[in-house]
Amino acid sequence: MSILSVNIAASNLEGALFGIFLALAIASLCLLVHRRWKEVNAHSVVPVGWLVSAKGMWRSTLFVATIFFIIQISAHWIIGVTRMFDAFLYYEDGTKASAYYANLRKPLEVARTALLILTLFTGDLVLVHRMWIVWNRRTLIAIPTCVTSLGLITSGIGVLYQFSRHSPTDSIFTKKITDWVIGVVVSTLLTKIYGTAMISYRIYVVNKALKDNGLQRGGQSILEILMIFVESSTLSTAWTIFFAIAYASKSALQSLPTSCSPAVNGIAFMLITVRVGLGWDLQLGITGPQDRPETATLAPFQAYPLRAIRLTVTTTVERETDFALTSTSQKQSDNALDIGKD
């Protein structure tokens, strides 16, 4: 594959993915603001309008992260389109488009790469934050991913420095660039794989415990798989591996995943935000002390380990729309259930 054909394909694919991301982002913002509006009016005597209720959204982690993603990914796409016009119309009258794309020292290419690194870093931070929430805010669990995220930023700065000193005659696969690129790939992969494994394990163990004790209704396996996929950012992990394989093979195809990576990471994050905005959760059928059916809404990763004879039901209510992302854990000792008794 030639560098020109790959960049043309990348520009078109990035445009399509950007459209999907933008649609999800707008839907996510509307859903989050709507939930905020409903919650404010539920506790207000006087009806509150949309604009008034939306003021507190700036203290919401998901809302702010969504705004950052929109700015970063939009700027990345705009720069990509600008570079395409420069390559085919303005640079040497469009006669040397391949040479234009191969020149990593161009200011627009450096800026575009900086936005790529920033988007990867933002996506990793969101994954770390979600993992931290899933594990009930255990700081020790998040320390490894904080270290790898710092490694991503350090390696990213190294890549930008090498790009700014790049010679038009050099390849992107030279050792001085490859060393820093490896640092970026390894850092973000470790963050994504570790976060994916920890979130998936947490959800799997708790769901299995609920099923074994008869607290979860059947027919929810698809929802469980969807939640694991969304929460662990499997999409962005697979895309990073795609880039690693293409770059390791020294193929011009590596331009495709690098061009589309911000949009892919944004889509993965928007799936999380849409899930929160729609309020997806698992409905568990629970039997009370007098065999009276009750319904409780429990996030699967927020239940506590189940005991053999006596189970104390603990619920965690996660609010994504009010202020900063918070979890309010409320132990309901009066809902203690006797399991396995005659």
mmCIF file of C-alpha atoms in Angstrom:
data_model
loop_
_atom_site.group_PDB
_atom_site.id
_atom_site.type_symbol
_atom_site.label_atom_id
_atom_site.label_comp_id
_atom_site.label_asym_id
_atom_site.label_seq_id
_atom_site.Cartn_x
_atom_site.Cartn_y
_atom_site.Cartn_z
ATOM 1 C CA MET A 1 0.000 0.000 0.000
ATOM 2 C CA SER A 2 1.209 3.497 -0.765
ATOM 3 C CA ILE A 3 1.200 6.237 1.819
ATOM 4 C CA LEU A 4 -1.085 8.302 -0.413
ATOM 5 C CA SER A 5 -3.794 5.655 -0.815
ATOM 6 C CA VAL A 6 -3.748 4.863 2.921
ATOM 7 C CA ASN A 7 -4.120 8.528 3.876
ATOM 8 C CA ILE A 8 -7.033 8.986 1.463
ATOM 9 C CA ALA A 9 -8.769 5.958 2.954
ATOM 10 C CA ALA A 10 -7.948 7.175 6.475
ATOM 11 C CA SER A 11 -9.444 10.611 5.807
ATOM 12 C CA ASN A 12 -12.719 9.101 4.620
ATOM 13 C CA LEU A 13 -12.924 6.576 7.443
ATOM 14 C CA GLU A 14 -12.095 9.207 10.030
ATOM 15 C CA GLY A 15 -14.877 11.405 8.669
ATOM 16 C CA ALA A 16 -17.401 8.584 9.026
ATOM 17 C CA LEU A 17 -16.238 7.719 12.551
ATOM 18 C CA PHE A 18 -16.259 11.386 13.505
ATOM 19 C CA GLY A 19 -19.887 11.622 12.414
ATOM 20 C CA ILE A 20 -20.777 8.612 14.600
ATOM 21 C CA PHE A 21 -18.859 10.079 17.522
ATOM 22 C CA LEU A 22 -20.501 13.500 17.169
ATOM 23 C CA ALA A 23 -23.988 11.966 17.068
ATOM 24 C CA LEU A 24 -23.243 9.921 20.197
ATOM 25 C CA ALA A 25 -21.688 12.932 21.918
ATOM 26 C CA ILE A 26 -24.718 15.154 21.298
ATOM 27 C CA ALA A 27 -27.047 12.373 22.436
ATOM 28 C CA SER A 28 -24.924 11.834 25.541
ATOM 29 C CA LEU A 29 -24.982 15.509 26.502
ATOM 30 C CA CYS A 30 -28.748 15.670 26.000
ATOM 31 C CA LEU A 31 -29.287 12.542 28.105
ATOM 32 C CA LEU A 32 -27.058 13.772 30.918
ATOM 33 C CA VAL A 33 -28.694 17.209 30.986
ATOM 34 C CA HIS A 34 -32.157 15.612 30.878
ATOM 35 C CA ARG A 35 -31.367 13.370 33.848
ATOM 36 C CA ARG A 36 -29.991 16.360 35.718
ATOM 37 C CA TRP A 37 -33.161 18.323 34.934
ATOM 38 C CA LYS A 38 -35.407 15.510 36.156
ATOM 39 C CA GLU A 39 -33.475 15.094 39.403
ATOM 40 C CA VAL A 40 -33.452 18.841 40.133
ATOM 41 C CA ASN A 41 -37.205 19.124 39.537
ATOM 42 C CA ALA A 42 -37.863 16.064 41.670
ATOM 43 C CA HIS A 43 -36.461 17.948 44.684
ATOM 44 C CA SER A 44 -37.698 21.423 43.786
ATOM 45 C CA VAL A 45 -41.044 22.977 44.696
ATOM 46 C CA VAL A 46 -40.852 25.440 41.806
ATOM 47 C CA PRO A 47 -40.264 23.949 38.311
ATOM 48 C CA VAL A 48 -36.706 24.522 37.120
ATOM 49 C CA GLY A 49 -35.835 25.113 33.478
ATOM 50 C CA TRP A 50 -33.248 23.268 31.401
ATOM 51 C CA LEU A 51 -30.665 26.055 31.427
ATOM 52 C CA VAL A 52 -30.845 26.547 35.188
ATOM 53 C CA SER A 53 -30.540 22.840 35.923
ATOM 54 C CA ALA A 54 -27.649 22.480 33.471
ATOM 55 C CA LYS A 55 -25.435 24.878 35.421
ATOM 56 C CA GLY A 56 -24.356 22.139 37.814
ATOM 57 C CA MET A 57 -23.286 19.891 34.935
ATOM 58 C CA TRP A 58 -19.858 21.521 34.865
ATOM 59 C CA ARG A 59 -19.137 19.665 38.089
ATOM 60 C CA SER A 60 -19.938 16.322 36.472
ATOM 61 C CA THR A 61 -16.922 14.255 35.430
ATOM 62 C CA LEU A 62 -18.665 12.646 32.465
ATOM 63 C CA PHE A 63 -20.048 15.937 31.172
ATOM 64 C CA VAL A 64 -16.678 17.698 31.316
ATOM 65 C CA ALA A 65 -14.891 14.705 29.761
ATOM 66 C CA THR A 66 -17.427 14.677 26.929
ATOM 67 C CA ILE A 67 -16.782 18.358 26.205
ATOM 68 C CA PHE A 68 -13.022 17.731 26.155
ATOM 69 C CA PHE A 69 -13.456 14.826 23.751
ATOM 70 C CA ILE A 70 -15.610 16.903 21.408
ATOM 71 C CA ILE A 71 -13.002 19.676 21.282
ATOM 72 C CA GLN A 72 -10.031 17.353 20.820
ATOM 73 C CA ILE A 73 -11.576 15.023 18.237
ATOM 74 C CA SER A 74 -13.158 17.871 16.255
ATOM 75 C CA ALA A 75 -9.813 19.676 16.087
ATOM 76 C CA HIS A 76 -8.077 16.458 15.010
ATOM 77 C CA TRP A 77 -10.599 15.906 12.203
ATOM 78 C CA ILE A 78 -10.388 19.543 11.034
ATOM 79 C CA ILE A 79 -6.593 19.340 10.868
ATOM 80 C CA GLY A 80 -6.857 16.092 8.898
ATOM 81 C CA VAL A 81 -9.151 17.716 6.346
ATOM 82 C CA THR A 82 -6.878 20.769 6.126
ATOM 83 C CA ARG A 83 -3.856 18.547 5.496
ATOM 84 C CA MET A 84 -5.690 16.765 2.698
ATOM 85 C CA PHE A 85 -6.431 20.087 0.961
ATOM 86 C CA ASP A 86 -2.824 21.177 1.428
ATOM 87 C CA ALA A 87 -1.487 17.914 0.005
ATOM 88 C CA PHE A 88 -3.678 17.826 -3.103
ATOM 89 C CA LEU A 89 -4.124 21.529 -3.865
ATOM 90 C CA TYR A 90 -1.522 23.801 -2.322
ATOM 91 C CA TYR A 91 1.707 21.904 -1.658
ATOM 92 C CA GLU A 92 3.726 22.032 -4.888
ATOM 93 C CA ASP A 93 0.406 22.516 -6.731
ATOM 94 C CA GLY A 94 -0.705 19.073 -5.597
ATOM 95 C CA THR A 95 2.019 17.248 -7.504
ATOM 96 C CA LYS A 96 3.814 15.891 -4.421
ATOM 97 C CA ALA A 97 1.030 14.786 -2.098
ATOM 98 C CA SER A 98 2.952 11.675 -1.002
ATOM 99 C CA ALA A 99 5.952 13.778 0.005
ATOM 100 C CA TYR A 100 3.669 16.085 1.973
ATOM 101 C CA TYR A 101 2.164 13.222 3.974
ATOM 102 C CA ALA A 102 5.606 11.704 4.582
ATOM 103 C CA ASN A 103 6.963 14.929 6.078
ATOM 104 C CA LEU A 104 6.321 14.540 9.808
ATOM 105 C CA ARG A 105 7.859 17.910 10.590
ATOM 106 C CA LYS A 106 4.922 19.875 9.189
ATOM 107 C CA PRO A 107 3.322 21.978 11.966
ATOM 108 C CA LEU A 108 -0.119 20.567 11.220
ATOM 109 C CA GLU A 109 1.182 17.000 11.536
ATOM 110 C CA VAL A 110 2.853 17.780 14.864
ATOM 111 C CA ALA A 111 -0.355 19.415 16.136
ATOM 112 C CA ARG A 112 -2.420 16.481 14.897
ATOM 113 C CA THR A 113 -0.135 14.013 16.673
ATOM 114 C CA ALA A 114 -0.330 16.088 19.864
ATOM 115 C CA LEU A 115 -4.129 15.851 19.737
ATOM 116 C CA LEU A 116 -3.841 12.092 19.218
ATOM 117 C CA ILE A 117 -1.668 11.732 22.341
ATOM 118 C CA LEU A 118 -3.984 14.002 24.312
ATOM 119 C CA THR A 119 -7.043 12.000 23.269
ATOM 120 C CA LEU A 120 -5.359 8.723 24.227
ATOM 121 C CA PHE A 121 -4.426 10.205 27.595
ATOM 122 C CA THR A 122 -7.954 11.484 28.202
ATOM 123 C CA GLY A 123 -9.426 8.100 27.278
ATOM 124 C CA ASP A 124 -7.024 6.308 29.616
ATOM 125 C CA LEU A 125 -7.893 8.669 32.456
ATOM 126 C CA VAL A 126 -11.589 7.976 31.938
ATOM 127 C CA LEU A 127 -10.917 4.221 32.008
ATOM 128 C CA VAL A 128 -8.873 4.617 35.204
ATOM 129 C CA HIS A 129 -11.671 6.644 36.748
ATOM 130 C CA ARG A 130 -14.285 4.055 35.807
ATOM 131 C CA MET A 131 -12.141 1.249 37.210
ATOM 132 C CA TRP A 132 -11.653 3.217 40.407
ATOM 133 C CA ILE A 133 -15.426 3.611 40.732
ATOM 134 C CA VAL A 134 -16.078 -0.081 39.970
ATOM 135 C CA TRP A 135 -13.662 -1.100 42.723
ATOM 136 C CA ASN A 136 -15.349 1.180 45.268
ATOM 137 C CA ARG A 137 -12.708 3.906 45.072
ATOM 138 C CA ARG A 138 -9.773 1.743 46.090
ATOM 139 C CA THR A 139 -6.769 3.920 45.301
ATOM 140 C CA LEU A 140 -4.334 1.004 45.404
ATOM 141 C CA ILE A 141 -6.123 -0.595 42.430
ATOM 142 C CA ALA A 142 -5.656 2.546 40.316
ATOM 143 C CA ILE A 143 -1.952 3.169 41.069
ATOM 144 C CA PRO A 144 -0.555 0.931 38.252
ATOM 145 C CA THR A 145 -2.683 2.658 35.623
ATOM 146 C CA CYS A 146 -1.695 6.097 36.927
ATOM 147 C CA VAL A 147 1.956 5.142 36.392
ATOM 148 C CA THR A 148 1.317 3.865 32.854
ATOM 149 C CA SER A 149 -0.678 7.011 32.042
ATOM 150 C CA LEU A 150 2.301 9.127 33.054
ATOM 151 C CA GLY A 151 4.425 6.898 30.821
ATOM 152 C CA LEU A 152 2.053 7.658 27.951
ATOM 153 C CA ILE A 153 2.456 11.405 28.385
ATOM 154 C CA THR A 154 6.245 11.128 28.666
ATOM 155 C CA SER A 155 6.522 8.959 25.563
ATOM 156 C CA GLY A 156 4.094 11.205 23.706
ATOM 157 C CA ILE A 157 6.241 14.253 24.383
ATOM 158 C CA GLY A 158 9.219 12.282 23.056
ATOM 159 C CA VAL A 159 7.325 11.471 19.854
ATOM 160 C CA LEU A 160 6.408 15.119 19.328
ATOM 161 C CA TYR A 161 10.004 16.186 19.885
ATOM 162 C CA GLN A 162 11.282 13.686 17.308
ATOM 163 C CA PHE A 163 8.599 14.730 14.816
ATOM 164 C CA SER A 164 9.640 18.383 15.159
ATOM 165 C CA ARG A 165 13.227 17.407 14.292
ATOM 166 C CA HIS A 166 12.282 14.944 11.576
ATOM 167 C CA SER A 167 13.951 15.162 8.176
ATOM 168 C CA PRO A 168 11.747 14.809 5.075
ATOM 169 C CA THR A 169 14.078 12.069 3.865
ATOM 170 C CA ASP A 170 13.710 9.997 7.042
ATOM 171 C CA SER A 171 11.078 7.350 7.647
ATOM 172 C CA ILE A 172 8.618 7.205 10.518
ATOM 173 C CA PHE A 173 10.119 3.810 11.312
ATOM 174 C CA THR A 174 13.572 5.140 12.260
ATOM 175 C CA LYS A 175 14.852 3.942 15.630
ATOM 176 C CA LYS A 176 14.761 7.349 17.327
ATOM 177 C CA ILE A 177 11.030 7.594 16.576
ATOM 178 C CA THR A 178 10.242 3.907 17.046
ATOM 179 C CA ASP A 179 11.552 3.877 20.631
ATOM 180 C CA TRP A 180 9.119 6.597 21.684
ATOM 181 C CA VAL A 181 6.239 5.104 19.701
ATOM 182 C CA ILE A 182 6.800 1.788 21.480
ATOM 183 C CA GLY A 183 6.586 3.672 24.771
ATOM 184 C CA VAL A 184 3.241 5.194 23.765
ATOM 185 C CA VAL A 185 1.806 1.867 22.590
ATOM 186 C CA VAL A 186 3.015 -0.131 25.591
ATOM 187 C CA SER A 187 1.819 2.481 28.098
ATOM 188 C CA THR A 188 -1.683 2.828 26.691
ATOM 189 C CA LEU A 189 -2.024 -0.928 26.111
ATOM 190 C CA LEU A 190 -1.032 -1.708 29.693
ATOM 191 C CA THR A 191 -3.574 0.822 30.933
ATOM 192 C CA LYS A 192 -6.348 -0.531 28.725
ATOM 193 C CA ILE A 193 -5.614 -4.222 29.301
ATOM 194 C CA TYR A 194 -5.256 -3.801 33.058
ATOM 195 C CA GLY A 195 -8.407 -1.678 33.261
ATOM 196 C CA THR A 196 -10.295 -4.095 31.017
ATOM 197 C CA ALA A 197 -9.240 -7.095 33.101
ATOM 198 C CA MET A 198 -10.042 -5.466 36.449
ATOM 199 C CA ILE A 199 -13.463 -4.184 35.382
ATOM 200 C CA SER A 200 -14.418 -7.437 33.655
ATOM 201 C CA TYR A 201 -13.286 -9.507 36.634
ATOM 202 C CA ARG A 202 -15.232 -7.337 39.061
ATOM 203 C CA ILE A 203 -18.439 -7.543 37.025
ATOM 204 C CA TYR A 204 -18.059 -11.283 36.389
ATOM 205 C CA VAL A 205 -17.453 -12.210 40.022
ATOM 206 C CA VAL A 206 -20.350 -10.163 41.370
ATOM 207 C CA ASN A 207 -22.797 -11.330 38.686
ATOM 208 C CA LYS A 208 -21.784 -14.949 39.293
ATOM 209 C CA ALA A 209 -22.344 -14.518 43.022
ATOM 210 C CA LEU A 210 -25.776 -13.012 42.417
ATOM 211 C CA LYS A 211 -26.766 -15.850 40.097
ATOM 212 C CA ASP A 212 -25.486 -18.552 42.435
ATOM 213 C CA ASN A 213 -27.647 -17.140 45.220
ATOM 214 C CA GLY A 214 -30.712 -16.739 43.031
ATOM 215 C CA LEU A 215 -30.786 -12.945 43.247
ATOM 216 C CA GLN A 216 -30.584 -12.280 39.538
ATOM 217 C CA ARG A 217 -33.202 -13.034 36.942
ATOM 218 C CA GLY A 218 -32.345 -15.057 33.891
ATOM 219 C CA GLY A 219 -31.928 -13.751 30.380
ATOM 220 C CA GLN A 220 -29.498 -10.964 31.234
ATOM 221 C CA SER A 221 -26.312 -12.451 29.785
ATOM 222 C CA ILE A 222 -26.416 -10.149 26.747
ATOM 223 C CA LEU A 223 -26.711 -7.095 28.960
ATOM 224 C CA GLU A 224 -23.795 -8.317 31.053
ATOM 225 C CA ILE A 225 -21.603 -8.745 27.962
ATOM 226 C CA LEU A 226 -22.601 -5.287 26.755
ATOM 227 C CA MET A 227 -21.744 -3.719 30.105
ATOM 228 C CA ILE A 228 -18.344 -5.427 30.174
ATOM 229 C CA PHE A 229 -17.655 -4.286 26.599
ATOM 230 C CA VAL A 230 -18.643 -0.703 27.292
ATOM 231 C CA GLU A 231 -17.025 -0.333 30.716
ATOM 232 C CA SER A 232 -13.695 -1.874 29.755
ATOM 233 C CA SER A 233 -13.226 0.056 26.486
ATOM 234 C CA THR A 234 -12.540 -3.112 24.533
ATOM 235 C CA LEU A 235 -13.068 -1.234 21.266
ATOM 236 C CA SER A 236 -10.202 1.183 21.854
ATOM 237 C CA THR A 237 -7.993 -1.647 23.129
ATOM 238 C CA ALA A 238 -8.483 -3.635 19.916
ATOM 239 C CA TRP A 239 -7.801 -0.527 17.818
ATOM 240 C CA THR A 240 -4.525 0.095 19.653
ATOM 241 C CA ILE A 241 -3.453 -3.493 18.993
ATOM 242 C CA PHE A 242 -4.313 -2.972 15.310
ATOM 243 C CA PHE A 243 -1.949 0.012 15.203
ATOM 244 C CA ALA A 244 0.795 -1.918 17.032
ATOM 245 C CA ILE A 245 0.643 -4.731 14.474
ATOM 246 C CA ALA A 246 0.647 -2.336 11.506
ATOM 247 C CA TYR A 247 3.538 -0.289 12.890
ATOM 248 C CA ALA A 248 5.594 -3.352 13.854
ATOM 249 C CA SER A 249 5.266 -4.647 10.291
ATOM 250 C CA LYS A 250 6.500 -1.248 9.018
ATOM 251 C CA SER A 251 3.458 -0.891 6.823
ATOM 252 C CA ALA A 252 2.029 2.358 5.512
ATOM 253 C CA LEU A 253 -1.263 1.023 6.867
ATOM 254 C CA GLN A 254 -0.236 2.380 10.284
ATOM 255 C CA SER A 255 -1.539 5.782 9.149
ATOM 256 C CA LEU A 256 -5.087 4.395 9.197
ATOM 257 C CA PRO A 257 -5.333 3.579 12.927
ATOM 258 C CA THR A 258 -3.426 6.720 13.930
ATOM 259 C CA SER A 259 -5.812 8.915 11.938
ATOM 260 C CA CYS A 260 -8.939 7.248 13.313
ATOM 261 C CA SER A 261 -7.748 6.539 16.858
ATOM 262 C CA PRO A 262 -9.186 9.743 18.433
ATOM 263 C CA ALA A 263 -12.641 9.067 16.957
ATOM 264 C CA VAL A 264 -12.538 5.404 18.020
ATOM 265 C CA ASN A 265 -11.552 6.337 21.577
ATOM 266 C CA GLY A 266 -14.284 8.946 21.610
ATOM 267 C CA ILE A 267 -16.903 6.431 20.468
ATOM 268 C CA ALA A 268 -15.812 3.986 23.184
ATOM 269 C CA PHE A 269 -16.201 6.703 25.808
ATOM 270 C CA MET A 270 -19.542 7.875 24.424
ATOM 271 C CA LEU A 271 -20.947 4.349 24.782
ATOM 272 C CA ILE A 272 -20.222 4.627 28.507
ATOM 273 C CA THR A 273 -21.864 8.034 28.718
ATOM 274 C CA VAL A 274 -24.935 6.900 26.797
ATOM 275 C CA ARG A 275 -25.271 3.928 29.154
ATOM 276 C CA VAL A 276 -25.163 6.297 32.112
ATOM 277 C CA GLY A 277 -27.564 8.738 30.474
ATOM 278 C CA LEU A 278 -30.090 6.015 29.722
ATOM 279 C CA GLY A 279 -29.710 4.697 33.242
ATOM 280 C CA TRP A 280 -29.036 1.092 32.270
ATOM 281 C CA ASP A 281 -28.751 -1.191 35.251
ATOM 282 C CA LEU A 282 -29.739 -4.665 36.294
ATOM 283 C CA GLN A 283 -33.085 -5.327 37.890
ATOM 284 C CA LEU A 284 -32.729 -8.002 40.533
ATOM 285 C CA GLY A 285 -35.629 -9.929 41.985
ATOM 286 C CA ILE A 286 -35.142 -10.169 45.769
ATOM 287 C CA THR A 287 -37.258 -12.028 48.286
ATOM 288 C CA GLY A 288 -37.697 -10.331 51.636
ATOM 289 C CA PRO A 289 -37.794 -11.839 55.106
ATOM 290 C CA GLN A 290 -41.499 -12.795 54.799
ATOM 291 C CA ASP A 291 -41.192 -14.202 51.274
ATOM 292 C CA ARG A 292 -42.530 -10.929 49.918
ATOM 293 C CA PRO A 293 -41.251 -10.126 46.405
ATOM 294 C CA GLU A 294 -39.325 -6.910 46.206
ATOM 295 C CA THR A 295 -37.390 -5.270 43.400
ATOM 296 C CA ALA A 296 -34.052 -3.600 43.891
ATOM 297 C CA THR A 297 -31.783 -1.922 41.381
ATOM 298 C CA LEU A 298 -28.186 -2.937 41.947
ATOM 299 C CA ALA A 299 -25.171 -2.148 39.853
ATOM 300 C CA PRO A 300 -23.510 -5.542 39.359
ATOM 301 C CA PHE A 301 -20.106 -4.364 40.435
ATOM 302 C CA GLN A 302 -21.388 -2.714 43.596
ATOM 303 C CA ALA A 303 -22.658 -5.703 45.546
ATOM 304 C CA TYR A 304 -20.596 -7.105 48.360
ATOM 305 C CA PRO A 305 -19.349 -10.726 48.543
ATOM 306 C CA LEU A 306 -22.178 -13.106 49.408
ATOM 307 C CA ARG A 307 -22.060 -15.346 52.442
ATOM 308 C CA ALA A 308 -23.220 -18.936 52.567
ATOM 309 C CA ILE A 309 -26.079 -18.538 55.055
ATOM 310 C CA ARG A 310 -26.827 -14.894 55.628
ATOM 311 C CA LEU A 311 -26.674 -12.167 52.999
ATOM 312 C CA THR A 312 -26.654 -8.503 53.835
ATOM 313 C CA VAL A 313 -27.845 -6.563 50.812
ATOM 314 C CA THR A 314 -25.780 -3.463 50.164
ATOM 315 C CA THR A 315 -26.697 -1.067 47.414
ATOM 316 C CA THR A 316 -24.567 1.573 45.823
ATOM 317 C CA VAL A 317 -26.257 4.405 43.991
ATOM 318 C CA GLU A 318 -23.993 6.048 41.406
ATOM 319 C CA ARG A 319 -25.027 9.496 40.253
ATOM 320 C CA GLU A 320 -23.333 10.726 37.110
ATOM 321 C CA THR A 321 -25.362 13.812 36.459
ATOM 322 C CA ASP A 322 -25.541 15.921 39.591
ATOM 323 C CA PHE A 323 -22.069 17.035 40.402
ATOM 324 C CA ALA A 324 -18.726 15.317 40.299
ATOM 325 C CA LEU A 325 -19.001 11.573 39.766
ATOM 326 C CA THR A 326 -19.961 10.257 43.193
ATOM 327 C CA SER A 327 -21.109 7.037 44.766
ATOM 328 C CA THR A 328 -23.330 6.925 47.811
ATOM 329 C CA SER A 329 -23.129 3.558 49.522
ATOM 330 C CA GLN A 330 -26.010 2.769 51.789
ATOM 331 C CA LYS A 331 -26.026 -0.413 53.838
ATOM 332 C CA GLN A 332 -29.499 -1.733 54.370
ATOM 333 C CA SER A 333 -29.124 -3.939 57.417
ATOM 334 C CA ASP A 334 -32.879 -4.186 57.773
ATOM 335 C CA ASN A 335 -33.001 -6.009 54.408
ATOM 336 C CA ALA A 336 -30.835 -8.885 55.631
ATOM 337 C CA LEU A 337 -31.936 -12.052 53.859
ATOM 338 C CA ASP A 338 -31.744 -15.604 55.072
ATOM 339 C CA ILE A 339 -30.371 -17.786 52.291
ATOM 340 C CA GLY A 340 -30.650 -21.543 52.322
ATOM 341 C CA LYS A 341 -32.833 -21.881 55.417
ATOM 342 C CA ASP A 342 -35.858 -24.186 55.477
#
